[in-house]
Amino acid sequence: MFDFFKKHNQPLFEGLCDFHNHLLPGIDDGSKHVDMSLNMLKAYQRLGFSSIIPSPHIYQELYPNTPETIKKSFQELTKANHLDNVPVIHSYSAEYMVDESFIRNLENSIPKLLLFKKYILLEIHIFGNTQHLERACFELSQKEIVPILAHPERYHCLETIAQFKTLKQKGFYLQLNALSLMGHYGPEVKQKAQLLLKSGLYDLLATDAHNTQNLEQLFSLQLSKKQGLQWEAIRDFQLDLFRV
Ligand SMILES: [Fe+2]
């Protein structure tokens, strides 16, 4: 394996905004308490990220967060954080589970926790299907909100290049979990992530970090020369899209 970025002396995540992570303490399956979040921030600093937008789960069955619970956790963390402003915890959003409840709410209102007032981070059940996604896509397009599908490589129902292309044609941006390329979610997810990367189908990348270990793992991420070029293209696109 050729270490593309070490050779080019450039950290993989330099200057990026990590818009998908579970940094906020105590409100989902991510950071358990403020000290853990502060440790995560130190790892973020070393990885080279310039900003972070925490995105806790909003998932009625397991993590029924609201803008209020998220705001409270965000305030708790920012009050305790005395790092020298890098990375900046820019604001907060959410990772919305697309289920019956999400669709119902979407019909009557606009989701409150958007990214840059325009994008929304979505996930589906790992063993779910794309039916709700299609419905959500229609409703979101009516509201001029752009959907970002978190870690498409992780879903069992999405396997073929044609399926991913269809989602993109419908307006979805596809977000790579960097850990997928390291086999963190198993060899099949890794293989799918490699295929999507090679095929140029990812638009965005993020850590989806749930703890400090997840971030520390990323220090060992290595890419082939070809993967490195695809990664750079994603990074440039993302830097442009999320200019803060
Ligand atoms: Fe996540």
PDB file of N, CA, C and O in Angstrom, residues 19-85:
ATOM      1  N   PHE A  19     -18.627  16.942   9.399  1.00  0.00           N
ATOM      2  CA  PHE A  19     -20.051  17.260   9.598  1.00  0.00           C
ATOM      3  C   PHE A  19     -20.869  16.048  10.033  1.00  0.00           C
ATOM      4  O   PHE A  19     -22.077  16.163  10.227  1.00  0.00           O
ATOM      5  N   HIS A  20     -20.217  14.898  10.178  1.00  0.00           N
ATOM      6  CA  HIS A  20     -20.929  13.714  10.674  1.00  0.00           C
ATOM      7  C   HIS A  20     -20.107  13.050  11.772  1.00  0.00           C
ATOM      8  O   HIS A  20     -19.059  12.437  11.511  1.00  0.00           O
ATOM      9  N   ASN A  21     -20.573  13.200  12.993  1.00  0.00           N
ATOM     10  CA  ASN A  21     -19.873  12.615  14.149  1.00  0.00           C
ATOM     11  C   ASN A  21     -20.795  12.661  15.351  1.00  0.00           C
ATOM     12  O   ASN A  21     -21.837  13.335  15.336  1.00  0.00           O
ATOM     13  N   HIS A  22     -20.391  11.951  16.378  1.00  0.00           N
ATOM     14  CA  HIS A  22     -21.207  11.864  17.593  1.00  0.00           C
ATOM     15  C   HIS A  22     -20.396  12.383  18.782  1.00  0.00           C
ATOM     16  O   HIS A  22     -20.213  11.720  19.791  1.00  0.00           O
ATOM     17  N   LEU A  23     -19.912  13.602  18.585  1.00  0.00           N
ATOM     18  CA  LEU A  23     -19.049  14.278  19.563  1.00  0.00           C
ATOM     19  C   LEU A  23     -19.805  14.774  20.792  1.00  0.00           C
ATOM     20  O   LEU A  23     -19.245  14.832  21.890  1.00  0.00           O
ATOM     21  N   LEU A  24     -21.055  15.142  20.621  1.00  0.00           N
ATOM     22  CA  LEU A  24     -21.776  15.741  21.760  1.00  0.00           C
ATOM     23  C   LEU A  24     -22.018  14.711  22.859  1.00  0.00           C
ATOM     24  O   LEU A  24     -22.435  13.581  22.581  1.00  0.00           O
ATOM     25  N   PRO A  25     -21.767  15.113  24.107  1.00  0.00           N
ATOM     26  CA  PRO A  25     -21.804  14.133  25.198  1.00  0.00           C
ATOM     27  C   PRO A  25     -23.207  13.762  25.667  1.00  0.00           C
ATOM     28  O   PRO A  25     -24.092  14.618  25.787  1.00  0.00           O
ATOM     29  N   GLY A  26     -23.351  12.448  25.933  1.00  0.00           N
ATOM     30  CA  GLY A  26     -24.493  11.961  26.703  1.00  0.00           C
ATOM     31  C   GLY A  26     -25.859  11.931  26.042  1.00  0.00           C
ATOM     32  O   GLY A  26     -26.864  11.793  26.741  1.00  0.00           O
ATOM     33  N   ILE A  27     -25.914  12.054  24.703  1.00  0.00           N
ATOM     34  CA  ILE A  27     -27.270  12.082  24.130  1.00  0.00           C
ATOM     35  C   ILE A  27     -27.522  11.015  23.060  1.00  0.00           C
ATOM     36  O   ILE A  27     -28.628  10.928  22.530  1.00  0.00           O
ATOM     37  N   ASP A  28     -26.500  10.235  22.733  1.00  0.00           N
ATOM     38  CA  ASP A  28     -26.736   9.096  21.829  1.00  0.00           C
ATOM     39  C   ASP A  28     -25.672   8.033  22.111  1.00  0.00           C
ATOM     40  O   ASP A  28     -25.137   7.972  23.221  1.00  0.00           O
ATOM     41  N   ASP A  29     -25.327   7.228  21.121  1.00  0.00           N
ATOM     42  CA  ASP A  29     -24.330   6.174  21.344  1.00  0.00           C
ATOM     43  C   ASP A  29     -22.903   6.661  21.127  1.00  0.00           C
ATOM     44  O   ASP A  29     -21.977   5.852  21.025  1.00  0.00           O
ATOM     45  N   GLY A  30     -22.732   7.975  21.036  1.00  0.00           N
ATOM     46  CA  GLY A  30     -21.399   8.543  20.854  1.00  0.00           C
ATOM     47  C   GLY A  30     -20.726   8.835  22.183  1.00  0.00           C
ATOM     48  O   GLY A  30     -20.781   8.008  23.108  1.00  0.00           O
ATOM     49  N   SER A  31     -20.116  10.010  22.261  1.00  0.00           N
ATOM     50  CA  SER A  31     -19.391  10.389  23.488  1.00  0.00           C
ATOM     51  C   SER A  31     -20.280  10.244  24.721  1.00  0.00           C
ATOM     52  O   SER A  31     -21.436  10.672  24.728  1.00  0.00           O
ATOM     53  N   LYS A  32     -19.691   9.650  25.761  1.00  0.00           N
ATOM     54  CA  LYS A  32     -20.488   9.366  26.966  1.00  0.00           C
ATOM     55  C   LYS A  32     -20.524  10.551  27.936  1.00  0.00           C
ATOM     56  O   LYS A  32     -21.471  10.704  28.687  1.00  0.00           O
ATOM     57  N   HIS A  33     -19.463  11.357  27.929  1.00  0.00           N
ATOM     58  CA  HIS A  33     -19.418  12.492  28.851  1.00  0.00           C
ATOM     59  C   HIS A  33     -18.483  13.578  28.295  1.00  0.00           C
ATOM     60  O   HIS A  33     -17.750  13.341  27.324  1.00  0.00           O
ATOM     61  N   VAL A  34     -18.504  14.724  28.950  1.00  0.00           N
ATOM     62  CA  VAL A  34     -17.750  15.874  28.444  1.00  0.00           C
ATOM     63  C   VAL A  34     -16.257  15.580  28.305  1.00  0.00           C
ATOM     64  O   VAL A  34     -15.628  15.957  27.314  1.00  0.00           O
ATOM     65  N   ASP A  35     -15.685  14.855  29.281  1.00  0.00           N
ATOM     66  CA  ASP A  35     -14.243  14.564  29.200  1.00  0.00           C
ATOM     67  C   ASP A  35     -13.905  13.763  27.946  1.00  0.00           C
ATOM     68  O   ASP A  35     -12.863  13.972  27.319  1.00  0.00           O
ATOM     69  N   MET A  36     -14.778  12.830  27.608  1.00  0.00           N
ATOM     70  CA  MET A  36     -14.536  12.046  26.390  1.00  0.00           C
ATOM     71  C   MET A  36     -14.599  12.960  25.166  1.00  0.00           C
ATOM     72  O   MET A  36     -13.761  12.866  24.265  1.00  0.00           O
ATOM     73  N   SER A  37     -15.549  13.854  25.147  1.00  0.00           N
ATOM     74  CA  SER A  37     -15.663  14.793  24.014  1.00  0.00           C
ATOM     75  C   SER A  37     -14.413  15.663  23.911  1.00  0.00           C
ATOM     76  O   SER A  37     -13.916  15.937  22.808  1.00  0.00           O
ATOM     77  N   LEU A  38     -13.871  16.085  25.062  1.00  0.00           N
ATOM     78  CA  LEU A  38     -12.673  16.929  25.037  1.00  0.00           C
ATOM     79  C   LEU A  38     -11.474  16.144  24.497  1.00  0.00           C
ATOM     80  O   LEU A  38     -10.652  16.674  23.751  1.00  0.00           O
ATOM     81  N   ASN A  39     -11.396  14.870  24.859  1.00  0.00           N
ATOM     82  CA  ASN A  39     -10.342  14.011  24.300  1.00  0.00           C
ATOM     83  C   ASN A  39     -10.489  13.853  22.803  1.00  0.00           C
ATOM     84  O   ASN A  39      -9.517  13.849  22.053  1.00  0.00           O
ATOM     85  N   MET A  40     -11.732  13.697  22.373  1.00  0.00           N
ATOM     86  CA  MET A  40     -11.986  13.585  20.934  1.00  0.00           C
ATOM     87  C   MET A  40     -11.526  14.846  20.212  1.00  0.00           C
ATOM     88  O   MET A  40     -10.933  14.785  19.140  1.00  0.00           O
ATOM     89  N   LEU A  41     -11.762  15.985  20.833  1.00  0.00           N
ATOM     90  CA  LEU A  41     -11.359  17.254  20.192  1.00  0.00           C
ATOM     91  C   LEU A  41      -9.848  17.329  20.001  1.00  0.00           C
ATOM     92  O   LEU A  41      -9.368  17.841  18.989  1.00  0.00           O
ATOM     93  N   LYS A  42      -9.108  16.783  20.972  1.00  0.00           N
ATOM     94  CA  LYS A  42      -7.641  16.793  20.826  1.00  0.00           C
ATOM     95  C   LYS A  42      -7.220  15.934  19.636  1.00  0.00           C
ATOM     96  O   LYS A  42      -6.309  16.271  18.883  1.00  0.00           O
ATOM     97  N   ALA A  43      -7.895  14.782  19.485  1.00  0.00           N
ATOM     98  CA  ALA A  43      -7.588  13.914  18.341  1.00  0.00           C
ATOM     99  C   ALA A  43      -7.954  14.618  17.029  1.00  0.00           C
ATOM    100  O   ALA A  43      -7.215  14.535  16.034  1.00  0.00           O
ATOM    101  N   TYR A  44      -9.081  15.302  17.036  1.00  0.00           N
ATOM    102  CA  TYR A  44      -9.481  16.064  15.845  1.00  0.00           C
ATOM    103  C   TYR A  44      -8.412  17.075  15.457  1.00  0.00           C
ATOM    104  O   TYR A  44      -8.091  17.263  14.292  1.00  0.00           O
ATOM    105  N   GLN A  45      -7.885  17.724  16.483  1.00  0.00           N
ATOM    106  CA  GLN A  45      -6.863  18.743  16.254  1.00  0.00           C
ATOM    107  C   GLN A  45      -5.658  18.125  15.538  1.00  0.00           C
ATOM    108  O   GLN A  45      -5.164  18.663  14.558  1.00  0.00           O
ATOM    109  N   ARG A  46      -5.252  16.943  16.024  1.00  0.00           N
ATOM    110  CA  ARG A  46      -4.068  16.300  15.439  1.00  0.00           C
ATOM    111  C   ARG A  46      -4.347  15.769  14.033  1.00  0.00           C
ATOM    112  O   ARG A  46      -3.466  15.675  13.205  1.00  0.00           O
ATOM    113  N   LEU A  47      -5.594  15.429  13.766  1.00  0.00           N
ATOM    114  CA  LEU A  47      -5.934  14.933  12.425  1.00  0.00           C
ATOM    115  C   LEU A  47      -5.971  16.062  11.391  1.00  0.00           C
ATOM    116  O   LEU A  47      -5.954  15.799  10.195  1.00  0.00           O
ATOM    117  N   GLY A  48      -6.075  17.284  11.846  1.00  0.00           N
ATOM    118  CA  GLY A  48      -6.020  18.414  10.920  1.00  0.00           C
ATOM    119  C   GLY A  48      -7.361  19.034  10.557  1.00  0.00           C
ATOM    120  O   GLY A  48      -7.417  19.933   9.716  1.00  0.00           O
ATOM    121  N   PHE A  49      -8.431  18.549  11.154  1.00  0.00           N
ATOM    122  CA  PHE A  49      -9.739  19.151  10.849  1.00  0.00           C
ATOM    123  C   PHE A  49      -9.746  20.614  11.273  1.00  0.00           C
ATOM    124  O   PHE A  49      -9.200  20.967  12.315  1.00  0.00           O
ATOM    125  N   SER A  50     -10.421  21.437  10.496  1.00  0.00           N
ATOM    126  CA  SER A  50     -10.510  22.844  10.909  1.00  0.00           C
ATOM    127  C   SER A  50     -11.808  23.132  11.639  1.00  0.00           C
ATOM    128  O   SER A  50     -11.878  24.059  12.439  1.00  0.00           O
ATOM    129  N   SER A  51     -12.845  22.349  11.356  1.00  0.00           N
ATOM    130  CA  SER A  51     -14.102  22.588  12.073  1.00  0.00           C
ATOM    131  C   SER A  51     -14.910  21.304  12.203  1.00  0.00           C
ATOM    132  O   SER A  51     -14.680  20.321  11.484  1.00  0.00           O
ATOM    133  N   ILE A  52     -15.847  21.350  13.130  1.00  0.00           N
ATOM    134  CA  ILE A  52     -16.686  20.188  13.423  1.00  0.00           C
ATOM    135  C   ILE A  52     -18.128  20.655  13.561  1.00  0.00           C
ATOM    136  O   ILE A  52     -18.396  21.666  14.215  1.00  0.00           O
ATOM    137  N   ILE A  53     -19.018  19.896  12.965  1.00  0.00           N
ATOM    138  CA  ILE A  53     -20.446  20.116  13.215  1.00  0.00           C
ATOM    139  C   ILE A  53     -20.990  18.795  13.772  1.00  0.00           C
ATOM    140  O   ILE A  53     -21.154  17.825  13.019  1.00  0.00           O
ATOM    141  N   PRO A  54     -21.209  18.735  15.074  1.00  0.00           N
ATOM    142  CA  PRO A  54     -21.721  17.477  15.644  1.00  0.00           C
ATOM    143  C   PRO A  54     -23.098  17.135  15.078  1.00  0.00           C
ATOM    144  O   PRO A  54     -23.900  18.030  14.797  1.00  0.00           O
ATOM    145  N   SER A  55     -23.330  15.837  14.926  1.00  0.00           N
ATOM    146  CA  SER A  55     -24.596  15.389  14.319  1.00  0.00           C
ATOM    147  C   SER A  55     -25.162  14.190  15.097  1.00  0.00           C
ATOM    148  O   SER A  55     -25.109  13.054  14.620  1.00  0.00           O
ATOM    149  N   PRO A  56     -25.693  14.443  16.297  1.00  0.00           N
ATOM    150  CA  PRO A  56     -26.252  13.330  17.079  1.00  0.00           C
ATOM    151  C   PRO A  56     -27.427  12.673  16.355  1.00  0.00           C
ATOM    152  O   PRO A  56     -28.074  13.304  15.517  1.00  0.00           O
ATOM    153  N   HIS A  57     -27.673  11.413  16.720  1.00  0.00           N
ATOM    154  CA  HIS A  57     -28.820  10.713  16.125  1.00  0.00           C
ATOM    155  C   HIS A  57     -30.125  11.370  16.551  1.00  0.00           C
ATOM    156  O   HIS A  57     -30.296  11.733  17.723  1.00  0.00           O
ATOM    157  N   ILE A  58     -31.035  11.480  15.595  1.00  0.00           N
ATOM    158  CA  ILE A  58     -32.444  11.698  15.944  1.00  0.00           C
ATOM    159  C   ILE A  58     -33.170  10.476  15.408  1.00  0.00           C
ATOM    160  O   ILE A  58     -33.321  10.291  14.202  1.00  0.00           O
ATOM    161  N   TYR A  59     -33.519   9.604  16.341  1.00  0.00           N
ATOM    162  CA  TYR A  59     -34.033   8.287  15.985  1.00  0.00           C
ATOM    163  C   TYR A  59     -35.047   7.944  17.090  1.00  0.00           C
ATOM    164  O   TYR A  59     -34.652   7.604  18.218  1.00  0.00           O
ATOM    165  N   GLN A  60     -36.327   8.109  16.736  1.00  0.00           N
ATOM    166  CA  GLN A  60     -37.380   8.029  17.761  1.00  0.00           C
ATOM    167  C   GLN A  60     -37.304   6.784  18.638  1.00  0.00           C
ATOM    168  O   GLN A  60     -37.525   6.841  19.836  1.00  0.00           O
ATOM    169  N   GLU A  61     -36.982   5.635  18.031  1.00  0.00           N
ATOM    170  CA  GLU A  61     -36.992   4.383  18.810  1.00  0.00           C
ATOM    171  C   GLU A  61     -35.853   4.298  19.821  1.00  0.00           C
ATOM    172  O   GLU A  61     -36.001   3.691  20.883  1.00  0.00           O
ATOM    173  N   LEU A  62     -34.709   4.858  19.487  1.00  0.00           N
ATOM    174  CA  LEU A  62     -33.532   4.688  20.362  1.00  0.00           C
ATOM    175  C   LEU A  62     -32.993   5.984  20.966  1.00  0.00           C
ATOM    176  O   LEU A  62     -32.631   6.022  22.144  1.00  0.00           O
ATOM    177  N   TYR A  63     -32.916   7.018  20.151  1.00  0.00           N
ATOM    178  CA  TYR A  63     -32.343   8.295  20.616  1.00  0.00           C
ATOM    179  C   TYR A  63     -33.292   9.420  20.210  1.00  0.00           C
ATOM    180  O   TYR A  63     -33.045  10.118  19.222  1.00  0.00           O
ATOM    181  N   PRO A  64     -34.358   9.585  20.977  1.00  0.00           N
ATOM    182  CA  PRO A  64     -35.373  10.570  20.576  1.00  0.00           C
ATOM    183  C   PRO A  64     -34.947  12.012  20.881  1.00  0.00           C
ATOM    184  O   PRO A  64     -35.598  12.711  21.661  1.00  0.00           O
ATOM    185  N   ASN A  65     -33.830  12.414  20.286  1.00  0.00           N
ATOM    186  CA  ASN A  65     -33.336  13.770  20.525  1.00  0.00           C
ATOM    187  C   ASN A  65     -34.238  14.809  19.880  1.00  0.00           C
ATOM    188  O   ASN A  65     -34.971  14.523  18.930  1.00  0.00           O
ATOM    189  N   THR A  66     -34.139  16.011  20.398  1.00  0.00           N
ATOM    190  CA  THR A  66     -34.870  17.153  19.844  1.00  0.00           C
ATOM    191  C   THR A  66     -33.857  18.288  19.701  1.00  0.00           C
ATOM    192  O   THR A  66     -32.758  18.212  20.278  1.00  0.00           O
ATOM    193  N   PRO A  67     -34.198  19.339  18.991  1.00  0.00           N
ATOM    194  CA  PRO A  67     -33.267  20.480  18.924  1.00  0.00           C
ATOM    195  C   PRO A  67     -32.879  20.963  20.326  1.00  0.00           C
ATOM    196  O   PRO A  67     -31.739  21.388  20.542  1.00  0.00           O
ATOM    197  N   GLU A  68     -33.777  20.821  21.272  1.00  0.00           N
ATOM    198  CA  GLU A  68     -33.490  21.300  22.637  1.00  0.00           C
ATOM    199  C   GLU A  68     -32.458  20.419  23.346  1.00  0.00           C
ATOM    200  O   GLU A  68     -31.522  20.923  23.973  1.00  0.00           O
ATOM    201  N   THR A  69     -32.608  19.075  23.269  1.00  0.00           N
ATOM    202  CA  THR A  69     -31.644  18.193  23.944  1.00  0.00           C
ATOM    203  C   THR A  69     -30.251  18.356  23.317  1.00  0.00           C
ATOM    204  O   THR A  69     -29.230  18.316  24.007  1.00  0.00           O
ATOM    205  N   ILE A  70     -30.242  18.568  22.004  1.00  0.00           N
ATOM    206  CA  ILE A  70     -28.960  18.707  21.303  1.00  0.00           C
ATOM    207  C   ILE A  70     -28.302  20.045  21.665  1.00  0.00           C
ATOM    208  O   ILE A  70     -27.105  20.106  21.942  1.00  0.00           O
ATOM    209  N   LYS A  71     -29.111  21.074  21.708  1.00  0.00           N
ATOM    210  CA  LYS A  71     -28.576  22.401  22.070  1.00  0.00           C
ATOM    211  C   LYS A  71     -27.960  22.373  23.477  1.00  0.00           C
ATOM    212  O   LYS A  71     -26.879  22.918  23.717  1.00  0.00           O
ATOM    213  N   LYS A  72     -28.637  21.690  24.391  1.00  0.00           N
ATOM    214  CA  LYS A  72     -28.157  21.625  25.772  1.00  0.00           C
ATOM    215  C   LYS A  72     -26.784  20.938  25.836  1.00  0.00           C
ATOM    216  O   LYS A  72     -25.856  21.413  26.495  1.00  0.00           O
ATOM    217  N   SER A  73     -26.656  19.816  25.137  1.00  0.00           N
ATOM    218  CA  SER A  73     -25.389  19.085  25.126  1.00  0.00           C
ATOM    219  C   SER A  73     -24.293  19.920  24.447  1.00  0.00           C
ATOM    220  O   SER A  73     -23.145  19.944  24.896  1.00  0.00           O
ATOM    221  N   PHE A  74     -24.659  20.589  23.375  1.00  0.00           N
ATOM    222  CA  PHE A  74     -23.723  21.462  22.646  1.00  0.00           C
ATOM    223  C   PHE A  74     -23.199  22.565  23.576  1.00  0.00           C
ATOM    224  O   PHE A  74     -21.994  22.834  23.633  1.00  0.00           O
ATOM    225  N   GLN A  75     -24.105  23.156  24.324  1.00  0.00           N
ATOM    226  CA  GLN A  75     -23.694  24.242  25.230  1.00  0.00           C
ATOM    227  C   GLN A  75     -22.792  23.726  26.342  1.00  0.00           C
ATOM    228  O   GLN A  75     -21.832  24.378  26.731  1.00  0.00           O
ATOM    229  N   GLU A  76     -23.106  22.520  26.821  1.00  0.00           N
ATOM    230  CA  GLU A  76     -22.293  21.906  27.876  1.00  0.00           C
ATOM    231  C   GLU A  76     -20.859  21.713  27.375  1.00  0.00           C
ATOM    232  O   GLU A  76     -19.887  22.008  28.078  1.00  0.00           O
ATOM    233  N   LEU A  77     -20.741  21.240  26.146  1.00  0.00           N
ATOM    234  CA  LEU A  77     -19.402  20.986  25.603  1.00  0.00           C
ATOM    235  C   LEU A  77     -18.661  22.288  25.302  1.00  0.00           C
ATOM    236  O   LEU A  77     -17.481  22.432  25.660  1.00  0.00           O
ATOM    237  N   THR A  78     -19.310  23.213  24.666  1.00  0.00           N
ATOM    238  CA  THR A  78     -18.599  24.439  24.292  1.00  0.00           C
ATOM    239  C   THR A  78     -18.155  25.223  25.533  1.00  0.00           C
ATOM    240  O   THR A  78     -17.108  25.866  25.521  1.00  0.00           O
ATOM    241  N   LYS A  79     -18.922  25.111  26.595  1.00  0.00           N
ATOM    242  CA  LYS A  79     -18.547  25.787  27.844  1.00  0.00           C
ATOM    243  C   LYS A  79     -17.259  25.174  28.429  1.00  0.00           C
ATOM    244  O   LYS A  79     -16.409  25.865  28.978  1.00  0.00           O
ATOM    245  N   ALA A  80     -17.111  23.858  28.283  1.00  0.00           N
ATOM    246  CA  ALA A  80     -15.955  23.162  28.870  1.00  0.00           C
ATOM    247  C   ALA A  80     -14.729  23.180  27.959  1.00  0.00           C
ATOM    248  O   ALA A  80     -13.625  22.864  28.388  1.00  0.00           O
ATOM    249  N   ASN A  81     -14.921  23.525  26.695  1.00  0.00           N
ATOM    250  CA  ASN A  81     -13.829  23.436  25.720  1.00  0.00           C
ATOM    251  C   ASN A  81     -12.951  24.679  25.755  1.00  0.00           C
ATOM    252  O   ASN A  81     -13.397  25.773  25.448  1.00  0.00           O
ATOM    253  N   HIS A  82     -11.657  24.471  26.114  1.00  0.00           N
ATOM    254  CA  HIS A  82     -10.751  25.624  26.138  1.00  0.00           C
ATOM    255  C   HIS A  82      -9.595  25.448  25.156  1.00  0.00           C
ATOM    256  O   HIS A  82      -8.543  26.042  25.319  1.00  0.00           O
ATOM    257  N   LEU A  83      -9.790  24.594  24.136  1.00  0.00           N
ATOM    258  CA  LEU A  83      -8.753  24.454  23.112  1.00  0.00           C
ATOM    259  C   LEU A  83      -8.665  25.773  22.338  1.00  0.00           C
ATOM    260  O   LEU A  83      -9.634  26.533  22.276  1.00  0.00           O
ATOM    261  N   ASP A  84      -7.503  25.992  21.709  1.00  0.00           N
ATOM    262  CA  ASP A  84      -7.287  27.286  21.054  1.00  0.00           C
ATOM    263  C   ASP A  84      -8.049  27.422  19.745  1.00  0.00           C
ATOM    264  O   ASP A  84      -7.460  27.667  18.681  1.00  0.00           O
ATOM    265  N   ASN A  85      -9.332  27.254  19.819  1.00  0.00           N
ATOM    266  CA  ASN A  85     -10.192  27.541  18.664  1.00  0.00           C
ATOM    267  C   ASN A  85     -10.034  26.645  17.448  1.00  0.00           C
ATOM    268  O   ASN A  85     -10.669  26.877  16.435  1.00  0.00           O
TER     269      ASN A  85
END
